[in-house]
Amino acid sequence: MKPIRTPVATQALGAFPSVRLRRNRQSQWSRRLVAENNLSTGDLIWPLFVIDGEGRREAVPSMPGVDRVSPDLIGQVAEEAMELGIPAIALFPNTDAALRTEDGREAYNPENLVCRAIHAVRGRGLDIGIVCDAALDPYTSHGHDGLMEGDEILNDETHAALVKQSLVQVEAGCNVIAPSDMMDGRIGAIRGALENGGHTNTQIMAYSAKYASAFYGPFRDAIGSSGTLRGDKRTYQMDYANSDEAIREVALDIQEGADMVMVKPGMPYLDIIRRVKDQFGVPTFAYQVSGEYAMLAGAAQNGWLDGDRVILESLMGFKRAGCNGILTYFAPKAARLLAASR
Ligand code: PBG
């Protein structure tokens, strides 16, 4: 396949001194006029961590400024997101250790933490997008995204669990299923089940190019799977040496029925975002993951970086790379900064 976009001419159109690129940069109004990309609050998805209980909030130590909250408080947070103009939230549960099993069956309990959080948001009548993962890792005793037999992560056998998980989440009121498990063929399996179940309008945001990354560390702390994860995820998440393979992953997910695709992590993978957008021109998202958040938030907390400025700069980088939107723990902060800069 050929790229859709045509590359700009490689030779300069003119020469110094008639050409002076600094002319357009000299004032704020002019910089705004010639800006090639725009970052707005409408580009943001806010990932949230859910814990059991009521009125409960606790900090995630490796993610300064991020809390896990109980389902009732998720309702309040969703209201805050609405007020800030953030279009969607993504929910991730920290499941009680006693409910984690070999087969992760809590994933399709219609009363699980995620479903209760969805109810809290829907109970307030909020017209906000709710994105839920399809993956078993918050629910398995071994911390893997799929079912296990010995040391193997089972591919096809995992589909049925992901389908059941997707259906309970959709029935609870989630709008977007985001499969983050990286089993082959799971988009097709979930799409088929949604069609058969009459959920023809449920969107799928596929974690298509998801790399086996050490940048997920703080997320695993947040959902409580760091301690339990047996081995690593390299037999299903992508090898970070690869780029062409990401194109194949995205192509398959689009064919299988994904409405939106995602590249993850974000900042070290901007080249992949650009390739995906050029090749397919479909709605493309990046996840600025927990480790990226921790780097920036940690450095800002220490006074080593100007937090406000690096947040906006890093998010604009995703737009420049070709993203339609970004999942980021900085979403509320970024929304406030963008509102103040107008
Ligand atoms: C799990 C999942 C992960 C993230 C989102 N869904 C972690 C993993 O694959 O181990 C990572 C998000 C982050 O690091 O912020 N299926």
mmCIF file of C-alpha atoms and ligand atoms in Angstrom:
data_model
loop_
_atom_site.group_PDB
_atom_site.id
_atom_site.type_symbol
_atom_site.label_atom_id
_atom_site.label_comp_id
_atom_site.label_asym_id
_atom_site.label_seq_id
_atom_site.Cartn_x
_atom_site.Cartn_y
_atom_site.Cartn_z
ATOM 1 C CA MET A 1 0.000 0.000 0.000
ATOM 2 C CA LYS A 2 1.157 3.527 -0.803
ATOM 3 C CA PRO A 3 1.069 6.310 1.756
ATOM 4 C CA ILE A 4 -2.031 8.500 1.372
ATOM 5 C CA ARG A 5 -0.213 11.721 2.082
ATOM 6 C CA THR A 6 2.241 13.125 -0.464
ATOM 7 C CA PRO A 7 5.569 14.237 0.980
ATOM 8 C CA VAL A 8 6.392 17.944 0.824
ATOM 9 C CA ALA A 9 9.015 19.080 -1.698
ATOM 10 C CA THR A 10 12.437 18.368 -0.315
ATOM 11 C CA GLN A 11 14.177 21.457 -1.713
ATOM 12 C CA ALA A 12 13.572 24.845 -0.081
ATOM 13 C CA LEU A 13 11.202 27.129 -2.034
ATOM 14 C CA GLY A 14 13.577 30.091 -2.278
ATOM 15 C CA ALA A 15 16.665 31.169 -0.411
ATOM 16 C CA PHE A 16 17.945 33.475 2.302
ATOM 17 C CA PRO A 17 17.585 36.446 2.664
ATOM 18 C CA SER A 18 14.286 36.682 0.783
ATOM 19 C CA VAL A 19 13.306 33.623 2.764
ATOM 20 C CA ARG A 20 13.527 34.141 6.513
ATOM 21 C CA LEU A 21 11.584 31.531 8.443
ATOM 22 C CA ARG A 22 11.795 33.640 11.584
ATOM 23 C CA ARG A 23 9.349 36.211 10.119
ATOM 24 C CA ASN A 24 6.333 34.027 10.848
ATOM 25 C CA ARG A 25 7.583 33.261 14.324
ATOM 26 C CA GLN A 26 8.010 36.773 15.623
ATOM 27 C CA SER A 27 4.701 37.249 17.417
ATOM 28 C CA GLN A 28 2.183 35.127 19.247
ATOM 29 C CA TRP A 29 -0.670 36.025 16.852
ATOM 30 C CA SER A 30 1.443 35.023 13.869
ATOM 31 C CA ARG A 31 2.618 31.777 15.444
ATOM 32 C CA ARG A 32 -1.008 30.930 16.109
ATOM 33 C CA LEU A 33 -1.976 31.643 12.502
ATOM 34 C CA VAL A 34 0.674 29.411 10.982
ATOM 35 C CA ALA A 35 0.386 26.597 13.537
ATOM 36 C CA GLU A 36 0.080 23.270 11.701
ATOM 37 C CA ASN A 37 -1.509 21.328 14.557
ATOM 38 C CA ASN A 38 -3.934 22.018 17.316
ATOM 39 C CA LEU A 39 -4.294 20.390 20.710
ATOM 40 C CA SER A 40 -7.705 20.667 22.302
ATOM 41 C CA THR A 41 -9.511 19.210 25.288
ATOM 42 C CA GLY A 42 -11.603 17.276 22.773
ATOM 43 C CA ASP A 43 -8.539 15.139 22.030
ATOM 44 C CA LEU A 44 -8.239 13.687 25.528
ATOM 45 C CA ILE A 45 -9.274 10.425 27.158
ATOM 46 C CA TRP A 46 -8.786 10.264 30.934
ATOM 47 C CA PRO A 47 -7.791 6.822 32.335
ATOM 48 C CA LEU A 48 -9.085 6.173 35.871
ATOM 49 C CA PHE A 49 -8.315 3.478 38.437
ATOM 50 C CA VAL A 50 -11.153 1.947 40.431
ATOM 51 C CA ILE A 51 -10.951 0.330 43.897
ATOM 52 C CA ASP A 52 -13.581 -1.329 46.007
ATOM 53 C CA GLY A 53 -15.370 0.516 48.796
ATOM 54 C CA GLU A 54 -17.275 3.720 49.219
ATOM 55 C CA GLY A 55 -15.971 7.254 49.438
ATOM 56 C CA ARG A 56 -12.526 5.740 49.166
ATOM 57 C CA ARG A 57 -9.541 7.398 47.530
ATOM 58 C CA GLU A 58 -5.903 6.329 47.731
ATOM 59 C CA ALA A 59 -2.753 7.564 46.043
ATOM 60 C CA VAL A 60 -0.715 5.526 43.561
ATOM 61 C CA PRO A 61 2.832 6.122 44.832
ATOM 62 C CA SER A 62 4.568 5.577 41.478
ATOM 63 C CA MET A 63 2.164 8.006 39.760
ATOM 64 C CA PRO A 64 2.316 11.252 41.753
ATOM 65 C CA GLY A 65 -1.025 13.047 41.482
ATOM 66 C CA VAL A 66 -3.018 9.959 40.416
ATOM 67 C CA ASP A 67 -5.495 8.285 42.794
ATOM 68 C CA ARG A 68 -7.496 5.094 42.747
ATOM 69 C CA VAL A 69 -11.091 5.773 43.742
ATOM 70 C CA SER A 70 -14.187 3.767 44.621
ATOM 71 C CA PRO A 71 -17.049 3.438 42.091
ATOM 72 C CA ASP A 72 -19.203 6.136 43.732
ATOM 73 C CA LEU A 73 -16.348 8.629 43.426
ATOM 74 C CA ILE A 74 -15.891 7.642 39.769
ATOM 75 C CA GLY A 75 -19.310 9.245 39.273
ATOM 76 C CA GLN A 76 -17.948 12.497 40.691
ATOM 77 C CA VAL A 77 -14.771 12.284 38.666
ATOM 78 C CA ALA A 78 -16.807 11.733 35.501
ATOM 79 C CA GLU A 79 -18.756 14.860 36.334
ATOM 80 C CA GLU A 80 -15.483 16.750 36.707
ATOM 81 C CA ALA A 81 -14.380 15.397 33.318
ATOM 82 C CA MET A 82 -17.624 16.649 31.760
ATOM 83 C CA GLU A 83 -17.132 20.094 33.285
ATOM 84 C CA LEU A 84 -13.601 20.199 31.904
ATOM 85 C CA GLY A 85 -14.850 19.220 28.439
ATOM 86 C CA ILE A 86 -13.027 15.877 28.360
ATOM 87 C CA PRO A 87 -14.987 13.623 25.966
ATOM 88 C CA ALA A 88 -14.232 10.221 27.480
ATOM 89 C CA ILE A 89 -12.872 8.309 30.456
ATOM 90 C CA ALA A 90 -11.254 4.845 30.512
ATOM 91 C CA LEU A 91 -11.770 2.556 33.518
ATOM 92 C CA PHE A 92 -9.219 0.165 35.036
ATOM 93 C CA PRO A 93 -9.976 -1.901 38.146
ATOM 94 C CA ASN A 94 -7.724 -2.819 41.039
ATOM 95 C CA THR A 95 -9.483 -6.083 41.809
ATOM 96 C CA ASP A 96 -9.395 -7.539 45.313
ATOM 97 C CA ALA A 97 -6.696 -10.250 45.447
ATOM 98 C CA ALA A 98 -9.301 -12.764 46.676
ATOM 99 C CA LEU A 99 -11.231 -12.354 43.415
ATOM 100 C CA ARG A 100 -8.243 -13.016 41.159
ATOM 101 C CA THR A 101 -8.269 -16.533 39.758
ATOM 102 C CA GLU A 102 -6.439 -18.651 37.176
ATOM 103 C CA ASP A 103 -9.268 -18.078 34.691
ATOM 104 C CA GLY A 104 -9.995 -14.441 35.600
ATOM 105 C CA ARG A 105 -13.734 -15.080 35.717
ATOM 106 C CA GLU A 106 -14.370 -11.875 37.724
ATOM 107 C CA ALA A 107 -13.839 -10.110 34.354
ATOM 108 C CA TYR A 108 -17.352 -11.102 33.327
ATOM 109 C CA ASN A 109 -19.109 -10.694 36.648
ATOM 110 C CA PRO A 110 -21.783 -8.068 35.864
ATOM 111 C CA GLU A 111 -21.270 -6.685 39.393
ATOM 112 C CA ASN A 112 -17.492 -6.269 39.124
ATOM 113 C CA LEU A 113 -15.738 -2.995 39.898
ATOM 114 C CA VAL A 114 -15.758 -1.741 36.325
ATOM 115 C CA CYS A 115 -19.476 -2.415 35.876
ATOM 116 C CA ARG A 116 -20.250 -0.709 39.188
ATOM 117 C CA ALA A 117 -18.196 2.303 38.126
ATOM 118 C CA ILE A 118 -20.080 2.423 34.801
ATOM 119 C CA HIS A 119 -23.377 2.368 36.707
ATOM 120 C CA ALA A 120 -22.189 5.244 38.895
ATOM 121 C CA VAL A 121 -21.505 7.340 35.804
ATOM 122 C CA ARG A 122 -24.668 6.348 33.956
ATOM 123 C CA GLY A 123 -26.695 6.831 37.143
ATOM 124 C CA ARG A 124 -25.831 10.517 36.968
ATOM 125 C CA GLY A 125 -27.095 10.663 33.391
ATOM 126 C CA LEU A 126 -23.746 11.868 32.116
ATOM 127 C CA ASP A 127 -23.293 11.843 28.364
ATOM 128 C CA ILE A 128 -19.614 11.011 28.518
ATOM 129 C CA GLY A 129 -17.792 8.311 26.582
ATOM 130 C CA ILE A 130 -16.828 5.288 28.675
ATOM 131 C CA VAL A 131 -13.971 3.146 27.400
ATOM 132 C CA CYS A 132 -13.335 -0.281 28.956
ATOM 133 C CA ASP A 133 -10.481 -2.677 28.345
ATOM 134 C CA ALA A 134 -10.953 -6.202 27.146
ATOM 135 C CA ALA A 135 -8.102 -8.079 28.832
ATOM 136 C CA LEU A 136 -7.907 -10.420 31.785
ATOM 137 C CA ASP A 137 -4.853 -9.098 33.653
ATOM 138 C CA PRO A 138 -6.697 -7.197 36.418
ATOM 139 C CA TYR A 139 -8.545 -10.443 37.202
ATOM 140 C CA THR A 140 -6.031 -13.273 36.852
ATOM 141 C CA SER A 141 -3.903 -14.646 39.681
ATOM 142 C CA HIS A 142 -0.954 -14.872 37.254
ATOM 143 C CA GLY A 143 -1.339 -11.281 35.980
ATOM 144 C CA HIS A 144 -1.526 -12.227 32.300
ATOM 145 C CA ASP A 145 -4.016 -10.839 29.795
ATOM 146 C CA GLY A 146 -5.012 -14.286 28.573
ATOM 147 C CA LEU A 147 -5.724 -17.749 29.936
ATOM 148 C CA MET A 148 -2.699 -19.861 30.817
ATOM 149 C CA GLU A 149 -1.749 -23.479 30.505
ATOM 150 C CA GLY A 150 1.644 -24.217 32.018
ATOM 151 C CA ASP A 151 3.798 -21.361 30.779
ATOM 152 C CA GLU A 152 1.752 -20.759 27.660
ATOM 153 C CA ILE A 153 -0.741 -17.961 27.129
ATOM 154 C CA LEU A 154 -3.620 -19.540 25.226
ATOM 155 C CA ASN A 155 -4.826 -17.554 22.237
ATOM 156 C CA ASP A 156 -8.108 -18.909 20.885
ATOM 157 C CA GLU A 157 -9.302 -20.151 24.281
ATOM 158 C CA THR A 158 -8.986 -16.592 25.611
ATOM 159 C CA HIS A 159 -11.453 -15.245 23.032
ATOM 160 C CA ALA A 160 -14.529 -16.564 24.835
ATOM 161 C CA ALA A 161 -13.550 -14.835 28.095
ATOM 162 C CA LEU A 162 -12.857 -11.543 26.298
ATOM 163 C CA VAL A 163 -16.221 -11.770 24.547
ATOM 164 C CA LYS A 164 -18.050 -12.342 27.847
ATOM 165 C CA GLN A 165 -16.122 -9.475 29.458
ATOM 166 C CA SER A 166 -16.969 -7.155 26.563
ATOM 167 C CA LEU A 167 -20.654 -8.032 26.704
ATOM 168 C CA VAL A 168 -21.064 -7.393 30.440
ATOM 169 C CA GLN A 169 -19.315 -4.054 30.099
ATOM 170 C CA VAL A 170 -21.474 -3.020 27.139
ATOM 171 C CA GLU A 171 -24.609 -4.144 28.939
ATOM 172 C CA ALA A 172 -23.574 -2.023 31.939
ATOM 173 C CA GLY A 173 -23.372 1.016 29.646
ATOM 174 C CA CYS A 174 -19.861 1.254 28.260
ATOM 175 C CA ASN A 175 -19.585 2.779 24.781
ATOM 176 C CA VAL A 176 -16.163 1.680 23.620
ATOM 177 C CA ILE A 177 -14.507 -1.696 24.060
ATOM 178 C CA ALA A 178 -10.737 -1.384 23.993
ATOM 179 C CA PRO A 179 -9.085 -4.797 23.655
ATOM 180 C CA SER A 180 -5.615 -4.453 25.169
ATOM 181 C CA ASP A 181 -4.817 -8.154 25.418
ATOM 182 C CA MET A 182 -3.035 -8.670 22.055
ATOM 183 C CA MET A 183 -4.487 -12.125 21.362
ATOM 184 C CA ASP A 184 -4.649 -12.762 17.612
ATOM 185 C CA GLY A 185 -8.149 -12.558 16.180
ATOM 186 C CA ARG A 186 -9.821 -11.054 19.225
ATOM 187 C CA ILE A 187 -11.183 -7.992 17.456
ATOM 188 C CA GLY A 188 -13.095 -10.237 15.058
ATOM 189 C CA ALA A 189 -14.373 -12.412 17.892
ATOM 190 C CA ILE A 190 -15.590 -9.415 19.915
ATOM 191 C CA ARG A 191 -17.072 -7.661 16.871
ATOM 192 C CA GLY A 192 -18.962 -10.815 15.897
ATOM 193 C CA ALA A 193 -20.402 -11.190 19.394
ATOM 194 C CA LEU A 194 -21.431 -7.544 19.536
ATOM 195 C CA GLU A 195 -23.222 -7.833 16.178
ATOM 196 C CA ASN A 196 -24.954 -11.042 17.232
ATOM 197 C CA GLY A 197 -25.951 -9.493 20.552
ATOM 198 C CA GLY A 198 -27.566 -6.493 18.853
ATOM 199 C CA HIS A 199 -24.823 -4.119 20.040
ATOM 200 C CA THR A 200 -24.168 -2.872 16.552
ATOM 201 C CA ASN A 201 -23.259 0.643 17.705
ATOM 202 C CA THR A 202 -20.577 -0.315 20.212
ATOM 203 C CA GLN A 203 -17.261 1.129 19.122
ATOM 204 C CA ILE A 204 -14.018 -0.812 19.280
ATOM 205 C CA MET A 205 -10.775 0.995 19.980
ATOM 206 C CA ALA A 206 -8.135 -1.642 19.341
ATOM 207 C CA TYR A 207 -4.852 -1.569 21.173
ATOM 208 C CA SER A 208 -3.412 -2.658 17.831
ATOM 209 C CA ALA A 209 0.281 -1.900 18.146
ATOM 210 C CA LYS A 210 0.882 -2.588 21.792
ATOM 211 C CA TYR A 211 4.504 -3.216 22.647
ATOM 212 C CA ALA A 212 5.966 -5.330 25.455
ATOM 213 C CA SER A 213 7.163 -2.342 27.443
ATOM 214 C CA ALA A 214 8.762 -1.550 30.775
ATOM 215 C CA PHE A 215 6.844 1.741 30.693
ATOM 216 C CA TYR A 216 3.745 -0.077 32.029
ATOM 217 C CA GLY A 217 5.342 -0.559 35.458
ATOM 218 C CA PRO A 218 3.392 2.080 37.409
ATOM 219 C CA PHE A 219 0.097 0.941 35.831
ATOM 220 C CA ARG A 220 0.724 -2.559 37.153
ATOM 221 C CA ASP A 221 1.335 -1.015 40.599
ATOM 222 C CA ALA A 222 -1.950 0.869 40.236
ATOM 223 C CA ILE A 223 -4.026 -2.197 39.370
ATOM 224 C CA GLY A 224 -2.067 -4.413 41.760
ATOM 225 C CA SER A 225 -0.643 -6.871 39.236
ATOM 226 C CA SER A 226 3.070 -6.014 39.537
ATOM 227 C CA GLY A 227 3.592 -8.465 42.364
ATOM 228 C CA THR A 228 1.611 -11.281 40.790
ATOM 229 C CA LEU A 229 2.748 -11.147 37.149
ATOM 230 C CA ARG A 230 4.379 -14.452 36.280
ATOM 231 C CA GLY A 231 7.147 -13.868 33.713
ATOM 232 C CA ASP A 232 6.596 -11.228 31.039
ATOM 233 C CA LYS A 233 4.214 -10.470 28.169
ATOM 234 C CA ARG A 234 6.605 -10.874 25.259
ATOM 235 C CA THR A 235 4.809 -13.802 23.656
ATOM 236 C CA TYR A 236 1.790 -11.615 22.895
ATOM 237 C CA GLN A 237 2.762 -7.932 23.115
ATOM 238 C CA MET A 238 5.002 -6.673 20.302
ATOM 239 C CA ASP A 239 8.788 -6.622 20.192
ATOM 240 C CA TYR A 240 9.911 -3.004 20.362
ATOM 241 C CA ALA A 241 12.420 -3.624 17.565
ATOM 242 C CA ASN A 242 9.539 -3.866 15.087
ATOM 243 C CA SER A 243 7.719 -1.333 12.948
ATOM 244 C CA ASP A 244 6.425 -3.149 9.809
ATOM 245 C CA GLU A 245 4.728 -5.622 12.107
ATOM 246 C CA ALA A 246 2.718 -2.780 13.647
ATOM 247 C CA ILE A 247 1.290 -2.062 10.199
ATOM 248 C CA ARG A 248 0.176 -5.684 9.879
ATOM 249 C CA GLU A 249 -1.409 -5.597 13.342
ATOM 250 C CA VAL A 250 -3.347 -2.443 12.485
ATOM 251 C CA ALA A 251 -4.426 -3.793 9.082
ATOM 252 C CA LEU A 252 -5.825 -6.937 10.683
ATOM 253 C CA ASP A 253 -7.674 -5.043 13.400
ATOM 254 C CA ILE A 254 -9.319 -2.743 10.850
ATOM 255 C CA GLN A 255 -10.372 -5.754 8.784
ATOM 256 C CA GLU A 256 -11.778 -7.441 11.872
ATOM 257 C CA GLY A 257 -13.952 -4.460 12.722
ATOM 258 C CA ALA A 258 -12.012 -1.912 14.798
ATOM 259 C CA ASP A 259 -13.365 1.652 14.545
ATOM 260 C CA MET A 260 -10.250 3.225 16.035
ATOM 261 C CA VAL A 261 -6.717 1.987 16.500
ATOM 262 C CA MET A 262 -4.114 2.703 19.122
ATOM 263 C CA VAL A 263 -0.358 2.727 19.462
ATOM 264 C CA LYS A 264 1.072 2.108 22.915
ATOM 265 C CA PRO A 265 3.267 3.297 24.643
ATOM 266 C CA GLY A 266 3.262 6.793 23.177
ATOM 267 C CA MET A 267 6.349 8.946 23.311
ATOM 268 C CA PRO A 268 8.954 6.308 22.306
ATOM 269 C CA TYR A 269 6.653 5.184 19.453
ATOM 270 C CA LEU A 270 5.781 8.407 17.601
ATOM 271 C CA ASP A 271 7.299 6.919 14.433
ATOM 272 C CA ILE A 272 4.722 4.119 14.554
ATOM 273 C CA ILE A 273 1.852 6.596 14.955
ATOM 274 C CA ARG A 274 3.007 8.482 11.874
ATOM 275 C CA ARG A 275 3.283 5.313 9.800
ATOM 276 C CA VAL A 276 -0.142 4.091 10.874
ATOM 277 C CA LYS A 277 -1.818 7.402 10.115
ATOM 278 C CA ASP A 278 -0.119 7.736 6.725
ATOM 279 C CA GLN A 279 -0.913 4.192 5.715
ATOM 280 C CA PHE A 280 -4.524 3.865 6.835
ATOM 281 C CA GLY A 281 -5.959 7.308 7.585
ATOM 282 C CA VAL A 282 -8.213 5.839 10.288
ATOM 283 C CA PRO A 283 -8.900 7.403 13.715
ATOM 284 C CA THR A 284 -5.588 6.860 15.474
ATOM 285 C CA PHE A 285 -4.867 7.156 19.184
ATOM 286 C CA ALA A 286 -1.845 6.933 21.424
ATOM 287 C CA TYR A 287 -1.638 5.964 25.056
ATOM 288 C CA GLN A 288 0.777 8.144 26.983
ATOM 289 C CA VAL A 289 1.283 5.335 29.475
ATOM 290 C CA SER A 290 1.904 5.256 33.195
ATOM 291 C CA GLY A 291 5.714 5.206 32.915
ATOM 292 C CA GLU A 292 5.672 8.250 30.662
ATOM 293 C CA TYR A 293 3.417 9.977 33.168
ATOM 294 C CA ALA A 294 5.738 8.992 36.028
ATOM 295 C CA MET A 295 8.797 10.381 34.235
ATOM 296 C CA LEU A 296 7.236 13.764 33.590
ATOM 297 C CA ALA A 297 5.262 14.078 36.815
ATOM 298 C CA GLY A 298 8.218 12.873 38.903
ATOM 299 C CA ALA A 299 10.644 15.310 37.299
ATOM 300 C CA ALA A 300 8.134 18.147 37.639
ATOM 301 C CA GLN A 301 7.587 17.304 41.305
ATOM 302 C CA ASN A 302 11.333 17.581 41.869
ATOM 303 C CA GLY A 303 11.525 20.905 40.084
ATOM 304 C CA TRP A 304 13.654 19.390 37.313
ATOM 305 C CA LEU A 305 11.139 20.106 34.554
ATOM 306 C CA ASP A 306 8.443 22.720 34.083
ATOM 307 C CA GLY A 307 5.476 20.369 34.407
ATOM 308 C CA ASP A 308 2.842 22.535 32.745
ATOM 309 C CA ARG A 309 4.988 23.131 29.704
ATOM 310 C CA VAL A 310 6.179 19.561 29.200
ATOM 311 C CA ILE A 311 2.613 18.260 29.492
ATOM 312 C CA LEU A 312 1.392 20.402 26.606
ATOM 313 C CA GLU A 313 4.544 19.868 24.558
ATOM 314 C CA SER A 314 4.358 16.092 24.922
ATOM 315 C CA LEU A 315 0.661 16.037 23.999
ATOM 316 C CA MET A 316 1.158 18.244 20.955
ATOM 317 C CA GLY A 317 3.877 15.799 19.883
ATOM 318 C CA PHE A 318 1.170 13.149 19.545
ATOM 319 C CA LYS A 319 -0.959 15.438 17.406
ATOM 320 C CA ARG A 320 2.020 16.257 15.197
ATOM 321 C CA ALA A 321 2.724 12.533 14.804
ATOM 322 C CA GLY A 322 -0.813 12.060 13.467
ATOM 323 C CA CYS A 323 -2.977 11.228 16.475
ATOM 324 C CA ASN A 324 -6.639 12.101 16.628
ATOM 325 C CA GLY A 325 -6.560 11.744 20.379
ATOM 326 C CA ILE A 326 -4.502 10.678 23.368
ATOM 327 C CA LEU A 327 -5.169 8.615 26.477
ATOM 328 C CA THR A 328 -3.317 10.469 29.210
ATOM 329 C CA TYR A 329 -3.310 10.672 32.998
ATOM 330 C CA PHE A 330 -2.594 14.372 32.473
ATOM 331 C CA ALA A 331 -6.055 14.851 30.917
ATOM 332 C CA PRO A 332 -7.591 17.035 33.692
ATOM 333 C CA LYS A 333 -4.413 19.053 34.118
ATOM 334 C CA ALA A 334 -4.069 19.523 30.356
ATOM 335 C CA ALA A 335 -7.724 20.538 30.059
ATOM 336 C CA ARG A 336 -7.192 23.238 32.703
ATOM 337 C CA LEU A 337 -4.011 24.455 31.023
ATOM 338 C CA LEU A 338 -5.724 24.619 27.641
ATOM 339 C CA ALA A 339 -8.675 26.522 29.081
ATOM 340 C CA ALA A 340 -6.318 29.014 30.732
ATOM 341 C CA SER A 341 -4.297 29.546 27.550
ATOM 342 C CA ARG A 342 -7.261 30.793 25.516
HETATM 343 C C1 PBG B 1 -3.451 -4.397 30.399
HETATM 344 C C2 PBG B 1 -3.152 -2.977 30.180
HETATM 345 C C3 PBG B 1 -1.909 -2.397 30.439
HETATM 346 C C4 PBG B 1 -2.068 -1.035 30.212
HETATM 347 C C5 PBG B 1 -3.383 -0.818 29.778
HETATM 348 N N1 PBG B 1 -4.044 -2.052 29.746
HETATM 349 C C6 PBG B 1 -0.650 -2.953 30.994
HETATM 350 C C7 PBG B 1 -0.071 -4.197 30.514
HETATM 351 O O1 PBG B 1 -0.277 -4.616 29.372
HETATM 352 O O2 PBG B 1 0.621 -4.812 31.317
HETATM 353 C C8 PBG B 1 -0.963 -0.048 30.422
HETATM 354 C C9 PBG B 1 -1.323 1.350 30.695
HETATM 355 C C10 PBG B 1 -0.271 2.171 31.330
HETATM 356 O O3 PBG B 1 0.877 1.743 31.544
HETATM 357 O O4 PBG B 1 -0.600 3.326 31.627
HETATM 358 N N2 PBG B 1 -4.044 -5.143 29.480
#
